[in-house]
Short mmCIF file of C-alpha atoms in Angstrom, two decimals:
data_model
loop_
_atom_site.label_atom_id
_atom_site.label_comp_id
_atom_site.label_asym_id
_atom_site.label_seq_id
_atom_site.Cartn_x
_atom_site.Cartn_y
_atom_site.Cartn_z
CA MET I 1 206.86 132.98 115.71
CA GLU I 2 209.23 135.75 114.27
CA ASP I 3 209.25 133.92 110.83
CA PRO I 4 205.84 132.13 110.13
CA LEU I 5 207.02 130.56 107.21
CA GLY I 6 210.43 128.98 108.50
CA GLN I 7 209.08 128.07 111.56
CA ALA I 8 205.76 126.80 111.12
CA VAL I 9 206.88 123.34 110.08
CA SER I 10 210.09 122.98 112.16
CA GLU I 11 208.83 124.61 115.51
CA VAL I 12 204.92 123.78 115.26
CA ILE I 13 203.29 121.28 113.03
CA LYS I 14 205.84 118.72 112.81
CA PRO I 15 206.54 118.73 116.77
CA LEU I 16 202.72 118.76 117.31
CA LEU I 17 202.00 115.71 115.30
CA THR I 18 204.94 113.65 115.96
CA GLY I 19 206.01 114.67 119.36
CA THR I 20 205.36 113.80 122.88
CA SER I 21 202.25 115.05 124.91
CA LEU I 22 204.76 117.13 126.93
CA GLN I 23 206.12 118.67 123.90
CA ALA I 24 202.39 119.34 122.43
CA ARG I 25 201.41 121.27 125.44
CA GLN I 26 204.67 123.45 125.52
CA ILE I 27 204.33 124.06 121.88
CA ILE I 28 200.50 125.13 122.33
CA LEU I 29 201.21 127.37 125.16
CA SER I 30 204.04 129.04 123.64
CA HIS I 31 202.77 129.29 119.99
CA PHE I 32 198.99 129.47 120.20
CA SER I 33 196.80 132.93 120.98
CA PRO I 34 195.12 132.49 124.14
CA GLU I 35 191.74 131.96 122.50
CA CYS I 36 192.71 129.78 119.76
CA SER I 37 190.50 127.58 117.71
CA LEU I 38 191.05 124.18 116.27
CA HIS I 39 188.99 122.69 113.32
CA HIS I 40 189.13 118.89 112.40
CA PRO I 41 187.13 116.44 110.80
CA LEU I 42 186.82 114.68 114.10
CA TYR I 43 186.56 117.47 116.49
CA GLN I 44 186.16 121.24 116.85
CA LEU I 45 187.38 123.65 119.14
CA GLU I 46 185.63 127.20 118.98
CA SER I 47 187.41 130.40 120.13
CA SER I 48 186.90 131.29 123.85
CA HIS I 49 188.20 132.36 126.71
CA GLY I 50 191.05 129.83 127.86
CA SER I 51 190.66 127.63 124.90
CA ARG I 52 194.42 127.40 124.62
CA GLU I 53 194.29 125.35 127.70
CA THR I 54 191.88 123.04 126.07
CA ALA I 55 193.70 122.78 122.65
CA ALA I 56 196.98 121.55 124.67
CA LYS I 57 194.86 119.11 126.15
CA ILE I 58 193.53 117.85 122.97
CA PHE I 59 196.98 117.65 121.39
CA ALA I 60 198.41 115.84 124.29
CA THR I 61 195.67 113.23 123.83
CA ARG I 62 196.48 112.95 120.26
CA SER I 63 200.05 112.24 121.22
CA ASP I 64 199.38 109.82 123.66
CA ALA I 65 196.50 107.78 121.40
CA PHE I 66 198.52 107.97 118.15
CA ILE I 67 202.18 107.19 117.21
CA SER I 68 202.89 109.31 114.05
CA SER I 69 206.17 108.57 111.81
CA ASN I 70 207.42 109.04 108.41
CA PHE I 71 206.28 113.03 108.51
CA ILE I 72 207.01 114.34 105.25
CA THR I 73 206.42 118.12 104.36
CA GLN I 74 205.02 118.15 100.63
CA SER I 75 204.55 122.03 100.54
CA VAL I 76 204.42 125.20 102.73
CA ALA I 77 203.09 128.48 101.50
CA LEU I 78 202.64 131.81 103.37
CA ASP I 79 199.39 134.07 102.25
CA GLU I 80 201.04 137.29 103.89
CA SER I 81 198.05 139.51 103.21
CA ASN I 82 195.72 137.32 105.08
CA ASN I 83 198.40 135.93 107.72
CA LYS I 84 197.64 132.47 106.84
CA VAL I 85 200.40 129.51 106.43
CA PHE I 86 199.36 126.61 104.39
CA CYS I 87 201.28 123.24 104.98
CA ASP I 88 200.47 119.95 102.95
CA VAL I 89 202.07 116.98 104.87
CA ARG I 90 202.09 113.36 104.72
CA ARG I 91 202.45 110.92 107.65
CA THR I 92 201.79 107.53 108.77
CA ILE I 93 199.94 106.74 112.27
CA SER I 94 199.00 103.85 113.97
CA ILE I 95 196.99 103.49 117.49
CA ARG I 96 199.23 103.23 120.50
CA HIS I 97 199.03 99.92 122.28
CA LEU I 98 196.75 98.33 119.85
CA PRO I 99 198.03 95.70 116.99
CA LEU I 100 196.19 97.27 114.28
CA GLY I 101 197.40 98.28 111.03
CA LYS I 102 198.93 101.66 110.12
CA ALA I 103 197.32 104.38 108.00
CA GLN I 104 198.91 106.75 105.79
CA LEU I 105 197.54 110.26 106.00
CA ARG I 106 197.54 113.36 103.78
CA SER I 107 196.41 116.47 105.43
CA LEU I 108 196.37 120.06 104.48
CA ILE I 109 196.80 122.26 107.79
CA MET I 110 196.21 126.00 107.65
CA LEU I 111 197.40 128.35 110.19
CA GLU I 112 195.74 131.50 110.81
CA LEU I 113 198.26 134.28 112.42
CA MET I 114 197.79 136.95 114.64
CA ALA I 115 200.32 139.45 115.49
CA GLY I 116 200.96 139.85 119.22
CA GLY I 117 202.14 142.75 121.25
CA ASP I 118 205.58 141.43 121.48
CA GLY I 119 206.20 141.41 117.40
CA ARG I 120 205.73 137.65 117.19
CA PHE I 121 202.80 135.80 115.31
CA TYR I 122 200.72 133.48 117.46
CA ILE I 123 198.27 130.72 115.79
CA SER I 124 194.74 131.77 116.36
CA ARG I 125 193.24 129.04 114.18
CA TRP I 126 194.40 125.58 113.34
CA GLU I 127 192.24 123.84 110.63
CA GLU I 128 193.14 120.25 109.61
CA LEU I 129 191.69 118.78 106.34
CA LEU I 130 191.97 115.30 105.62
CA GLN I 131 190.89 113.31 102.31
CA PRO I 132 187.91 110.98 102.75
CA ASP I 133 189.67 108.02 102.34
CA ASP I 134 192.39 109.14 104.58
CA LEU I 135 189.70 109.84 107.26
CA THR I 136 188.16 106.18 106.97
CA ALA I 137 191.87 104.69 107.34
CA LEU I 138 191.94 106.81 110.51
CA LEU I 139 189.18 105.06 112.01
CA PHE I 140 190.80 101.74 111.59
CA LEU I 141 187.55 99.85 110.93
CA PRO I 142 187.77 96.59 109.05
CA GLY I 143 186.12 97.05 105.48
CA ALA I 144 186.15 100.85 105.83
CA LYS I 145 188.04 101.24 102.40
CA PHE I 146 185.38 98.73 101.19
CA VAL I 147 182.42 100.87 102.15
CA MET I 148 184.42 103.94 100.85
CA ASN I 149 184.72 102.24 97.48
CA GLY I 150 181.16 101.19 97.39
CA LEU I 151 180.00 104.55 98.21
CA ARG I 152 182.18 106.34 95.41
CA SER I 153 180.73 103.66 92.94
CA LEU I 154 177.48 104.26 93.72
CA ALA I 155 178.06 107.89 93.41
CA ALA I 156 179.54 107.52 89.99
CA ILE I 157 176.37 105.42 88.82
CA ALA I 158 173.95 108.00 89.95
CA ALA I 159 175.93 110.62 88.44
CA SER I 160 175.67 108.97 84.99
CA LEU I 161 172.17 108.39 85.12
CA PRO I 162 169.78 110.26 82.50
CA SER I 163 168.73 113.50 84.03
CA GLY I 164 165.06 112.79 82.97
CA LEU I 165 165.09 110.07 85.44
CA PHE I 166 164.57 112.36 88.39
CA GLY I 167 162.64 114.93 86.44
CA TYR I 168 165.28 117.49 85.73
CA SER I 169 164.50 117.63 82.14
CA GLN I 170 160.95 118.74 82.55
CA GLN I 171 161.94 121.44 85.03
CA ALA I 172 164.51 122.86 82.68
CA SER I 173 161.92 122.96 79.80
CA ARG I 174 159.11 124.71 81.93
CA SER I 175 162.01 127.52 83.42
CA ASP I 176 163.16 127.87 79.48
CA GLU I 177 159.24 128.61 78.68
CA GLU I 178 158.78 131.04 81.65
CA SER I 179 161.79 133.10 80.60
CA THR I 180 160.23 133.73 76.94
CA THR I 181 156.55 134.31 78.36
CA GLY I 182 155.55 137.72 79.62
CA LEU I 183 154.12 138.71 83.06
CA ASN I 184 150.82 138.40 81.31
CA GLY I 185 151.12 135.17 79.42
CA ASN I 186 151.97 136.80 76.12
CA VAL I 187 155.11 135.34 74.28
CA ASP I 188 157.86 137.89 74.23
CA HIS I 189 158.98 138.32 70.48
CA SER I 190 162.17 140.12 71.18
CA LYS I 191 164.17 137.11 71.89
#
């Protein structure tokens, strides 16, 4: 990419997430470094010799398995000092050949870039972050939303319980006493 900010969405991210497996392969081979890495909540590919070929297979499989539509770019930002592009996108996906519902996904995609010898930038790291609710929607499990809401409610109840139930108040008072007592057990009156 000669212009990382301008080309990241139109030439890389959108076609990779909405295109065919052949398009995905061509994009990976032309815009990713030979030793690229991929990081996603459901899979991870570490940087290694020939990892670009594996990345092409992963994105081709994604294209074959999912139908992605309604691609909307919320925002795009370039961090020039660290050679990173951040893209906030929304899309609707469904599993190909299965009569399941569609899921609305919002993801933050971070592209880490490296300069090539030809004056172009290549993607050395693709990191895709999803909201937990979107991740459960991606799994297409019946009742997944119910389970997530239940876990969220349980966490809220646990957070609202008095800290004394778990012994935190006793630990805090002990550490306050220790901070005012000297090494030999004498009380430090300078405080």
